[in-house]
PDB file of C-alpha atoms in Angstrom:
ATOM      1  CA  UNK F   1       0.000   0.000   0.000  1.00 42.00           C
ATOM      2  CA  UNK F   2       1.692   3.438  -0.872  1.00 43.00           C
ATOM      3  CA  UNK F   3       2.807   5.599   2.537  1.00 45.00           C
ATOM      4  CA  UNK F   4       0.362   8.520   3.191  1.00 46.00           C
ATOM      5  CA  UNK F   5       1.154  12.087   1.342  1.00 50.00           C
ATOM      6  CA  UNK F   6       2.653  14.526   4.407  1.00 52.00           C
ATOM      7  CA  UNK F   7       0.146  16.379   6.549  1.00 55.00           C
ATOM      8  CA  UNK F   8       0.328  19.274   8.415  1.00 56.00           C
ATOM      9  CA  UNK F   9       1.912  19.000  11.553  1.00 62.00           C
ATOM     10  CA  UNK F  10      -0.327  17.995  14.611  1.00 85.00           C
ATOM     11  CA  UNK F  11      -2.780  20.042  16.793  1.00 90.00           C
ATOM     12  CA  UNK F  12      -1.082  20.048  20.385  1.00 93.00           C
ATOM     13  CA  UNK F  13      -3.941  19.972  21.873  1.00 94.00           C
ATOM     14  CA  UNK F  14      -6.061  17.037  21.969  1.00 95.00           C
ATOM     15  CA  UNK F  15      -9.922  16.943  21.007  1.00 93.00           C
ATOM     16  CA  UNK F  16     -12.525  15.880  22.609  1.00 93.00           C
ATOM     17  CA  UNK F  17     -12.905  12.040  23.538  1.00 95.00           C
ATOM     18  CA  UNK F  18     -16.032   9.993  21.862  1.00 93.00           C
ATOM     19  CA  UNK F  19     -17.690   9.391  24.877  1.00 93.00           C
ATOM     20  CA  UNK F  20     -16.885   8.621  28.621  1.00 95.00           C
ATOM     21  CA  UNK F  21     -13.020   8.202  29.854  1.00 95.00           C
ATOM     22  CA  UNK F  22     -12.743   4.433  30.658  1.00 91.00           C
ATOM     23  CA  UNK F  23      -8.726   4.678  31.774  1.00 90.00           C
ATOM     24  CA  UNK F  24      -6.470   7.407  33.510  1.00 92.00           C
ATOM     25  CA  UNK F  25      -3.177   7.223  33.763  1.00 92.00           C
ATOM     26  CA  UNK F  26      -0.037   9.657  34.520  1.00 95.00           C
ATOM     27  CA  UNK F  27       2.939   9.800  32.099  1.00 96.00           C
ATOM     28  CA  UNK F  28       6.454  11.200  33.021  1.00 97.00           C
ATOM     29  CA  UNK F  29       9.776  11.084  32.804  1.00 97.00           C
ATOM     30  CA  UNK F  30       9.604  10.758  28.806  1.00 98.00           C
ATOM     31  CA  UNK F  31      12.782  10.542  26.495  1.00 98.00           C
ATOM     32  CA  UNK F  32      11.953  10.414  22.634  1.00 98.00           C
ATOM     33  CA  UNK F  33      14.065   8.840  20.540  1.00 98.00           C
ATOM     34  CA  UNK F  34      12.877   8.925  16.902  1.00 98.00           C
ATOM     35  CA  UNK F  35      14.762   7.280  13.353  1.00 98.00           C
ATOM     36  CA  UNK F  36      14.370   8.397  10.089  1.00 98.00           C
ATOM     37  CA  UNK F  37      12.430   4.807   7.998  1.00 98.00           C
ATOM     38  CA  UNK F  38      11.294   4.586   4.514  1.00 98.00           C
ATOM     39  CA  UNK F  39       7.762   4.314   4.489  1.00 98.00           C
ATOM     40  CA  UNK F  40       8.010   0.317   3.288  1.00 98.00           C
ATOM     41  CA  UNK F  41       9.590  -0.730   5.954  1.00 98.00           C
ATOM     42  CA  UNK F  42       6.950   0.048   8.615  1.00 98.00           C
ATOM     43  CA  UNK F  43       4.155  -0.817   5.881  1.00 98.00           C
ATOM     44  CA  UNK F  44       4.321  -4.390   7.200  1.00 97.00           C
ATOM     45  CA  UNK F  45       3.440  -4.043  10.563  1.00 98.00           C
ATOM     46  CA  UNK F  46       0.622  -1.658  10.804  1.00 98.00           C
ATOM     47  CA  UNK F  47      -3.085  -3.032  10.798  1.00 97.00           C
ATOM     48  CA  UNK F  48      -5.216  -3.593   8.173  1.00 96.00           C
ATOM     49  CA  UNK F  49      -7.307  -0.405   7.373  1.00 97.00           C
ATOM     50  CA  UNK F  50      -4.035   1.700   8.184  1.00 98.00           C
ATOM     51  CA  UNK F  51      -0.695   2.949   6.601  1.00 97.00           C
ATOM     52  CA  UNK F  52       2.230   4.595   7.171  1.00 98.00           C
ATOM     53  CA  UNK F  53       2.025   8.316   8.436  1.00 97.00           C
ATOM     54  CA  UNK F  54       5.097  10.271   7.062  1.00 97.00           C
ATOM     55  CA  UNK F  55       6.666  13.757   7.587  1.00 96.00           C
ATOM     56  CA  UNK F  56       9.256  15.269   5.365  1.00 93.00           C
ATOM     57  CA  UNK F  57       8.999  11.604   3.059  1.00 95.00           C
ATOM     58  CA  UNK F  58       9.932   9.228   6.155  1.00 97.00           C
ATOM     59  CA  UNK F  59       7.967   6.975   7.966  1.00 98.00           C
ATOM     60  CA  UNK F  60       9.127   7.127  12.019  1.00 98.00           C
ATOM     61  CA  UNK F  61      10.181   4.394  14.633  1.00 98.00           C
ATOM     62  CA  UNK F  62      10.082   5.551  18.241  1.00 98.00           C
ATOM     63  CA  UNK F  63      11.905   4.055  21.386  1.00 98.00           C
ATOM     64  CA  UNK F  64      10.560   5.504  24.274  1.00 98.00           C
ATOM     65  CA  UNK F  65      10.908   5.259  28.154  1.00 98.00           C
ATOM     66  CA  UNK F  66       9.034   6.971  30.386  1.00 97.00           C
ATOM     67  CA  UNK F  67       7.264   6.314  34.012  1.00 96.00           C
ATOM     68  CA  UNK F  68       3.761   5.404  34.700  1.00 94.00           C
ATOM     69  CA  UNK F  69       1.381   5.322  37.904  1.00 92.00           C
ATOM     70  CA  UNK F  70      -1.996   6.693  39.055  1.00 90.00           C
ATOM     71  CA  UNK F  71      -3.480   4.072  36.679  1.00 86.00           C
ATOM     72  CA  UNK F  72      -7.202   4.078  37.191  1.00 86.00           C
ATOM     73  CA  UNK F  73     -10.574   1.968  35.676  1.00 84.00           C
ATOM     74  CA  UNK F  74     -13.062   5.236  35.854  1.00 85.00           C
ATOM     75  CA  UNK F  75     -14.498   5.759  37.454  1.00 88.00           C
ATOM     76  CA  UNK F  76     -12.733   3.713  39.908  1.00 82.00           C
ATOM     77  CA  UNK F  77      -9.769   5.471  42.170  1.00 83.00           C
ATOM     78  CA  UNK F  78      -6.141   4.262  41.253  1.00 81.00           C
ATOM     79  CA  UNK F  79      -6.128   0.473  41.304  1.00 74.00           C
ATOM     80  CA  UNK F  80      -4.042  -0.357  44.877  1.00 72.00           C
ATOM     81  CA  UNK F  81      -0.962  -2.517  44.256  1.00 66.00           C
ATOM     82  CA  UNK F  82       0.183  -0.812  40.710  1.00 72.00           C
ATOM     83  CA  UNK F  83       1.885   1.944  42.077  1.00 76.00           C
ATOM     84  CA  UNK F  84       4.497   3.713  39.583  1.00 89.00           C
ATOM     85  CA  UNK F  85       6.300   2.078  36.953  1.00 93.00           C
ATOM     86  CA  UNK F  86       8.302   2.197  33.862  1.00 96.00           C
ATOM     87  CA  UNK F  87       7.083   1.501  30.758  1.00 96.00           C
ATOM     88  CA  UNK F  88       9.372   1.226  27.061  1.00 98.00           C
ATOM     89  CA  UNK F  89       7.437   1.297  24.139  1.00 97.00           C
ATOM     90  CA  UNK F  90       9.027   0.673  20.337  1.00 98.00           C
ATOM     91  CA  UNK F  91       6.291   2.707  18.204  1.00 98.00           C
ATOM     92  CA  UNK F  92       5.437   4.055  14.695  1.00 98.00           C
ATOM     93  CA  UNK F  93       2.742   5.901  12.997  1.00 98.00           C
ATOM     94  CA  UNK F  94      -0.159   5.538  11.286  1.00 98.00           C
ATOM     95  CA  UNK F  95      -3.096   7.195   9.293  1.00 97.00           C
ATOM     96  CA  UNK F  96      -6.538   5.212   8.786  1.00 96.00           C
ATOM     97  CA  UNK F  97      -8.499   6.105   5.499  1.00 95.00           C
ATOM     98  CA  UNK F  98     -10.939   8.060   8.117  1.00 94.00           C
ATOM     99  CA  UNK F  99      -7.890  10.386   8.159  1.00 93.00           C
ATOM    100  CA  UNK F 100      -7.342   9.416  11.997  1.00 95.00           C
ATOM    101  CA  UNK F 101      -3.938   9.665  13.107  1.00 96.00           C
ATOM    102  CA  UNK F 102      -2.312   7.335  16.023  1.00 96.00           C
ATOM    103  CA  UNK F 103       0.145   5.103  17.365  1.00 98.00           C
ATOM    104  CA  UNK F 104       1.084   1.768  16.086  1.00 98.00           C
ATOM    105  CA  UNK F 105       3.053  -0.092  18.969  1.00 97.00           C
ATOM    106  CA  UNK F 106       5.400  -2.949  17.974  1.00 97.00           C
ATOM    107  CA  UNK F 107       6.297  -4.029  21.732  1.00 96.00           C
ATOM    108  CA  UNK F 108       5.158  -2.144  25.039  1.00 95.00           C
ATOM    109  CA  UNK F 109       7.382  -3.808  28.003  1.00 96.00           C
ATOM    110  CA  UNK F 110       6.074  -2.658  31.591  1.00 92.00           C
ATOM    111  CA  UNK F 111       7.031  -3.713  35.134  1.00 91.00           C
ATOM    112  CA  UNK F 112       3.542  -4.166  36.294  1.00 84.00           C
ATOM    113  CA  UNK F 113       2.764  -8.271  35.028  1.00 79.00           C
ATOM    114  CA  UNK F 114      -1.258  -7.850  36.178  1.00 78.00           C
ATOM    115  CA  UNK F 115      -1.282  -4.148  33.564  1.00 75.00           C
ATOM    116  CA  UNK F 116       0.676  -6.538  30.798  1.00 77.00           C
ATOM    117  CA  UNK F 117      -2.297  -8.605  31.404  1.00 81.00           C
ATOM    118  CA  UNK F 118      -5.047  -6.291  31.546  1.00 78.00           C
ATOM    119  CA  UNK F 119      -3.783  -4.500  28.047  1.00 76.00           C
ATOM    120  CA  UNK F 120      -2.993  -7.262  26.176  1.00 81.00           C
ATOM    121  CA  UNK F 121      -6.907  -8.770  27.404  1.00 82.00           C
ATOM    122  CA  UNK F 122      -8.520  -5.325  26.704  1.00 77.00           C
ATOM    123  CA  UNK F 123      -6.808  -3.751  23.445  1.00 83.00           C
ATOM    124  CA  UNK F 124      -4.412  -6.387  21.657  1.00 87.00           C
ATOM    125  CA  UNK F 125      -1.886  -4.493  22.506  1.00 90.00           C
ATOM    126  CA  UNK F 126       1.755  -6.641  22.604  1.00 93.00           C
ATOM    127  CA  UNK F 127       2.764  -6.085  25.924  1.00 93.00           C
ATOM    128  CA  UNK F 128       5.879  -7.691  27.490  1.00 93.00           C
ATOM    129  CA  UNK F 129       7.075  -7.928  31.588  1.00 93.00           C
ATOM    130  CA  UNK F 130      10.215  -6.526  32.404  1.00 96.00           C
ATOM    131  CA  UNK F 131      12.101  -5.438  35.017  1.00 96.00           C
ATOM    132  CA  UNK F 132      13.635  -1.936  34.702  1.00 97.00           C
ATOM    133  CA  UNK F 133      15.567   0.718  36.457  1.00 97.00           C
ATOM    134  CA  UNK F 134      15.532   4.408  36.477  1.00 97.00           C
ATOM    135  CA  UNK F 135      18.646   6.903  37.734  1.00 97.00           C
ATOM    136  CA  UNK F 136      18.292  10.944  37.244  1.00 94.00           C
ATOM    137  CA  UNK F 137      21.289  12.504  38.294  1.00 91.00           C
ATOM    138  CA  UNK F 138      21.260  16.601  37.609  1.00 87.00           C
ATOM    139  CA  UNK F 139      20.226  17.042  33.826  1.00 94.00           C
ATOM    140  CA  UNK F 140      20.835  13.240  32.894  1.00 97.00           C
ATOM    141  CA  UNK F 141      18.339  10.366  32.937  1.00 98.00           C
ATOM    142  CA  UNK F 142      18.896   6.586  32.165  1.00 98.00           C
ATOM    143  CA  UNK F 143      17.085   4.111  31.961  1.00 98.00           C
ATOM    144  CA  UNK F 144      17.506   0.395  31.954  1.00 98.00           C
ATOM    145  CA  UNK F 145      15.253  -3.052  31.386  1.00 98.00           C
ATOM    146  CA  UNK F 146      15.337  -6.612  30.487  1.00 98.00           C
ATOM    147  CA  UNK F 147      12.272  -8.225  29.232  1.00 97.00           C
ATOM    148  CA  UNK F 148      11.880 -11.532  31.379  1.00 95.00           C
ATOM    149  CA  UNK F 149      10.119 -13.651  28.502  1.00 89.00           C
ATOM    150  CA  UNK F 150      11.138 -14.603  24.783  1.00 91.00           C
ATOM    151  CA  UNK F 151      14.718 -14.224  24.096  1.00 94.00           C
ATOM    152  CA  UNK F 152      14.972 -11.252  26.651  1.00 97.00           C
ATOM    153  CA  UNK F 153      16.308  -8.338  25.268  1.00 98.00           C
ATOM    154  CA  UNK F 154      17.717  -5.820  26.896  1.00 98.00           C
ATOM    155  CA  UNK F 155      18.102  -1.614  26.783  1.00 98.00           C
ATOM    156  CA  UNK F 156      20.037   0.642  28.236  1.00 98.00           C
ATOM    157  CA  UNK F 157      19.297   4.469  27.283  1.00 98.00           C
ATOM    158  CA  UNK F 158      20.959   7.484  28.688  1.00 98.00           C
ATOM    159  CA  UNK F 159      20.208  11.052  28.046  1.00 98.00           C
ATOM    160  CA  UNK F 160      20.998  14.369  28.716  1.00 98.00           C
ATOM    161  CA  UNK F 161      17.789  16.387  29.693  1.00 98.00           C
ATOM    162  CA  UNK F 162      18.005  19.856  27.794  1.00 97.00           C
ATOM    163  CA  UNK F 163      16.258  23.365  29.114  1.00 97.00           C
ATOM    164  CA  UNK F 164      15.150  25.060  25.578  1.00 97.00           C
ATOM    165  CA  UNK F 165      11.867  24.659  24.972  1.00 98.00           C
ATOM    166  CA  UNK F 166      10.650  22.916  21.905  1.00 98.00           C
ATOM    167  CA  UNK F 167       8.042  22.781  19.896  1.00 96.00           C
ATOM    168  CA  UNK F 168       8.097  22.431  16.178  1.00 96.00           C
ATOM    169  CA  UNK F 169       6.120  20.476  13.110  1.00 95.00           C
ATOM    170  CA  UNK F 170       8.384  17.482  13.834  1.00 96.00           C
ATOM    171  CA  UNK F 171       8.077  17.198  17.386  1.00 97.00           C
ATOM    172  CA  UNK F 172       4.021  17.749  17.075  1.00 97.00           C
ATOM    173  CA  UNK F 173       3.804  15.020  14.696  1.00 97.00           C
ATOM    174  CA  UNK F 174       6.370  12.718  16.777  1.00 97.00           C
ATOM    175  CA  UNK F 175       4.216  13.021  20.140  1.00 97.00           C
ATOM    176  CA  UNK F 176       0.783  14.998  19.731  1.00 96.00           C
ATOM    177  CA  UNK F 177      -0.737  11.627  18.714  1.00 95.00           C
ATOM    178  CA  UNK F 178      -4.575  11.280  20.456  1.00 96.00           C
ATOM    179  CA  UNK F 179      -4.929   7.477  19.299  1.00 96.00           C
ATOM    180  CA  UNK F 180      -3.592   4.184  18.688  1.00 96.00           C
ATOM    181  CA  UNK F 181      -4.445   1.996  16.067  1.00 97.00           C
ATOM    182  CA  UNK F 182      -4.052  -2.044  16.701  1.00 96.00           C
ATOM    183  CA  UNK F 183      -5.542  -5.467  15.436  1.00 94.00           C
ATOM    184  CA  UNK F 184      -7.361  -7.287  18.061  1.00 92.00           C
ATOM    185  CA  UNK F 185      -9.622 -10.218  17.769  1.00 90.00           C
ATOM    186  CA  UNK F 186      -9.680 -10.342  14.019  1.00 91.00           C
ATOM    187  CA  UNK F 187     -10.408  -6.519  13.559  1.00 95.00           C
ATOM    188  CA  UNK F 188      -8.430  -3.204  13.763  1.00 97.00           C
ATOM    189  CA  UNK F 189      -9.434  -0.617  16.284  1.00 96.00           C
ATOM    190  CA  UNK F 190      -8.811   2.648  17.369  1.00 97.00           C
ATOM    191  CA  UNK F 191      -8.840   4.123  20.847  1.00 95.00           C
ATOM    192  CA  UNK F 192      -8.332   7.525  21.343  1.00 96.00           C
ATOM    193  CA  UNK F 193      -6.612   9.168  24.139  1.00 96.00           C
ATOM    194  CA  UNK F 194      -6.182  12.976  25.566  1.00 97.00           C
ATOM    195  CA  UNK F 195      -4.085  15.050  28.029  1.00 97.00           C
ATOM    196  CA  UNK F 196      -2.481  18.437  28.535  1.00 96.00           C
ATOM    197  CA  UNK F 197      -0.396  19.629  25.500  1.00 96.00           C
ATOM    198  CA  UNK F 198       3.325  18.133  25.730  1.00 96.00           C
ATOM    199  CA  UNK F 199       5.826  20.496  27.187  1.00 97.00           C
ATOM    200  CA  UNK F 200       8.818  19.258  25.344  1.00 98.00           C
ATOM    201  CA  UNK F 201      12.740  19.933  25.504  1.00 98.00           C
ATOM    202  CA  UNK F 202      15.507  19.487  23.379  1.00 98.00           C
ATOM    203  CA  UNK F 203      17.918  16.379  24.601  1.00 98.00           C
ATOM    204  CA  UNK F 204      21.291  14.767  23.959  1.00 98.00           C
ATOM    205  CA  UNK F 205      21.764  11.043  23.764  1.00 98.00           C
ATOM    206  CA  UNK F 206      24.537   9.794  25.593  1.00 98.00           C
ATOM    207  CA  UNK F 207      24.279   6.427  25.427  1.00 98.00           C
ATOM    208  CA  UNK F 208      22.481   3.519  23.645  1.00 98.00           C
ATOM    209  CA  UNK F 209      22.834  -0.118  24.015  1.00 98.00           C
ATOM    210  CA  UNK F 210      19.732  -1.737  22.574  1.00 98.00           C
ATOM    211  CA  UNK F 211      18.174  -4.780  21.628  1.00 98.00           C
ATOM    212  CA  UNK F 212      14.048  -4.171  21.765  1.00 98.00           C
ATOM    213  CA  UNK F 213      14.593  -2.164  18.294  1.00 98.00           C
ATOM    214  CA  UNK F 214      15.712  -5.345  16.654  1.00 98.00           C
ATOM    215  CA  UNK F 215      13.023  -7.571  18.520  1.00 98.00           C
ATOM    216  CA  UNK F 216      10.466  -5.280  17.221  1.00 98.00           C
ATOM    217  CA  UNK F 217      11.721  -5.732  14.068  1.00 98.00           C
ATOM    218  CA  UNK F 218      14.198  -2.796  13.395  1.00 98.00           C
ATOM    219  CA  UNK F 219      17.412  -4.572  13.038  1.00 97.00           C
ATOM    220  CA  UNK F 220      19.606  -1.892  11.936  1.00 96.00           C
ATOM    221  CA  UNK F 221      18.388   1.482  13.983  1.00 98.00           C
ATOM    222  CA  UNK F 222      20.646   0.734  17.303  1.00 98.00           C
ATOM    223  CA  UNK F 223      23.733   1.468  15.240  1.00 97.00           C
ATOM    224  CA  UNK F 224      22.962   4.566  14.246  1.00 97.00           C
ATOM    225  CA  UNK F 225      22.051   7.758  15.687  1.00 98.00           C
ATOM    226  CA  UNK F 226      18.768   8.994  16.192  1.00 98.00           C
ATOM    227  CA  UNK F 227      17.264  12.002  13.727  1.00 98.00           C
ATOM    228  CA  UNK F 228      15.350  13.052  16.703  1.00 98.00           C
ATOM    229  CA  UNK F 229      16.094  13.069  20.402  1.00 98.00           C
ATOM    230  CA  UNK F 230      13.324  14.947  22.793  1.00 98.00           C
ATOM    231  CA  UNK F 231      12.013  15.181  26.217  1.00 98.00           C
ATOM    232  CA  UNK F 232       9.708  16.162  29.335  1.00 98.00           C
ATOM    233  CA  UNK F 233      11.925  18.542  31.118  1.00 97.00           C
ATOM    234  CA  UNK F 234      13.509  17.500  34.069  1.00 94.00           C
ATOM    235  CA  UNK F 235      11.185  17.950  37.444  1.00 93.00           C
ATOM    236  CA  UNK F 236       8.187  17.992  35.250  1.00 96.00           C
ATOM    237  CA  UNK F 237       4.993  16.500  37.047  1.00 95.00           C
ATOM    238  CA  UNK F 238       4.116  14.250  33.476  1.00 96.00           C
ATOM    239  CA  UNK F 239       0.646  14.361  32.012  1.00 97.00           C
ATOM    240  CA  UNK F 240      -2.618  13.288  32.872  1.00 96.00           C
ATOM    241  CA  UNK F 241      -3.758  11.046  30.380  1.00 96.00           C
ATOM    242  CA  UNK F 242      -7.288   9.317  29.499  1.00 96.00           C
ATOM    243  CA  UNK F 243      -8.627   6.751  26.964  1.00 94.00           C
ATOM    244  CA  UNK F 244     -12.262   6.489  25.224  1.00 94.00           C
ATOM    245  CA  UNK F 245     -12.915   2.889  24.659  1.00 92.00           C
ATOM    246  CA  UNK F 246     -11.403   1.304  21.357  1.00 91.00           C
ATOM    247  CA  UNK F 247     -13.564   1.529  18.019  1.00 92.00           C
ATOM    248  CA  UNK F 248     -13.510  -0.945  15.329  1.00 92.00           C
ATOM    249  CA  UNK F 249     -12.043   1.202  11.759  1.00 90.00           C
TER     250      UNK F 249
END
């Protein structure tokens, strides 16, 4: 299927959700790394009903860490027991012949086993247990995980938080994404999700030692550097995110 013209860059802010919230969740502690793909190599993996979304001619793989908790069933309180967490997701984009932008995730590894569970029952999505580790020292953050199923791959990403604000037609269409698409149980849906506008900053990888690129099926991007590197600035409190229930396309 031929990759999706280029589109104006993203709305920052999200719009309404179709109907109630059914999941809340805080995000934090983001890093963003982004490569550069032709569009025919992601073609493969997104779901039927879907192709890839590009900007500038490129299709986009993502490899981002970040820290969840507050996780809530609404319009239940915060489920006891889940606490805070990490979370690594290996991501690309996608564009629905609605014209609905979103998220295609390759792999999603979390700490949490009964959320791998609970995502993987309610959405499809291809979540994997790990166990991770997180260390900010002044304007650095790193992050670390091994998946504990499957060949268990490993990361290890380290980063060097900027202060200058950012907030450009690349980094809107990298992260102001209010959906994901997926195929579960024999059909592709879309759920759509909203929180506060990003408040990005410019960052500086240090280091990356990574296998979950290759496991999701990006052999080659570890070697090279990223075209992108962003983040939540450091001491940000994260966003507060919610999610509509899924939609068949």
């Amino acid at each position: 299927m031929p990759a999706a013209p280029d589109r104006p860059a993203l709305d920052p802010y999200a719009p309404p959700l179709p109907g109630r919230a059914v999941i809340r969740q805080r995000w934090s502690d983001f890093v963003f790394l982004h490569w550069r793909v032709a569009p025919e190599v992601v073609a493969p993996f997104l779901p039927a009903g879907t192709r890839p979304d590009v900007f500038d001619g490129s299709a986009w793989v993502g490899l981002i860490p970040f820290v969840l908790s507050d996780h809530a069933f609404l319009p239940l309180p915060p489920v006891p027991g889940l606490g805070t967490f990490i979370e690594i997701n290996v991501r690309t984009y996608s564009i629905d012949e609605a014209g609905r932008r979103g998220v295609v995730f390759r792999s999603l590894d979390a700490e949490q086993l009964p959320s791998v569970l609970a995502a993987r029952a309610l959405f499809g999505l291809p979540y994997e247990w790990m166990h991770a580790g997180k260390r900010i020292s002044d304007d650095t953050v790193e992050y670390r995980s091994r998946r504990r199923t499957g060949s268990r791959p490993t990361t290890r990403i380290h980063a060097r938080v900027g202060t200058e604000p950012v907030d450009s037609k690349i980094s809107r269409f990298l992260t102001a994404r209010w959906g994901f698409h997926e195929r579960h149980l024999g059909r592709t849906i879309y759920a759509r999700n909203t929180h506060e506008p990003w408040s990005l900053v410019g960052a500086e990888l240090q280091h990356l030692d990574d296998q979950l690129l290759a496991a999701a099926g990006f052999p080659d991007l570890a070697a090279r550097a990223p075209d992108s590197v962003l983040a939540t600035p450091a001491g940000h409190p994260g966003v507060m995110t919610e999610f509509a229930a899924a939609r068949r396309v």
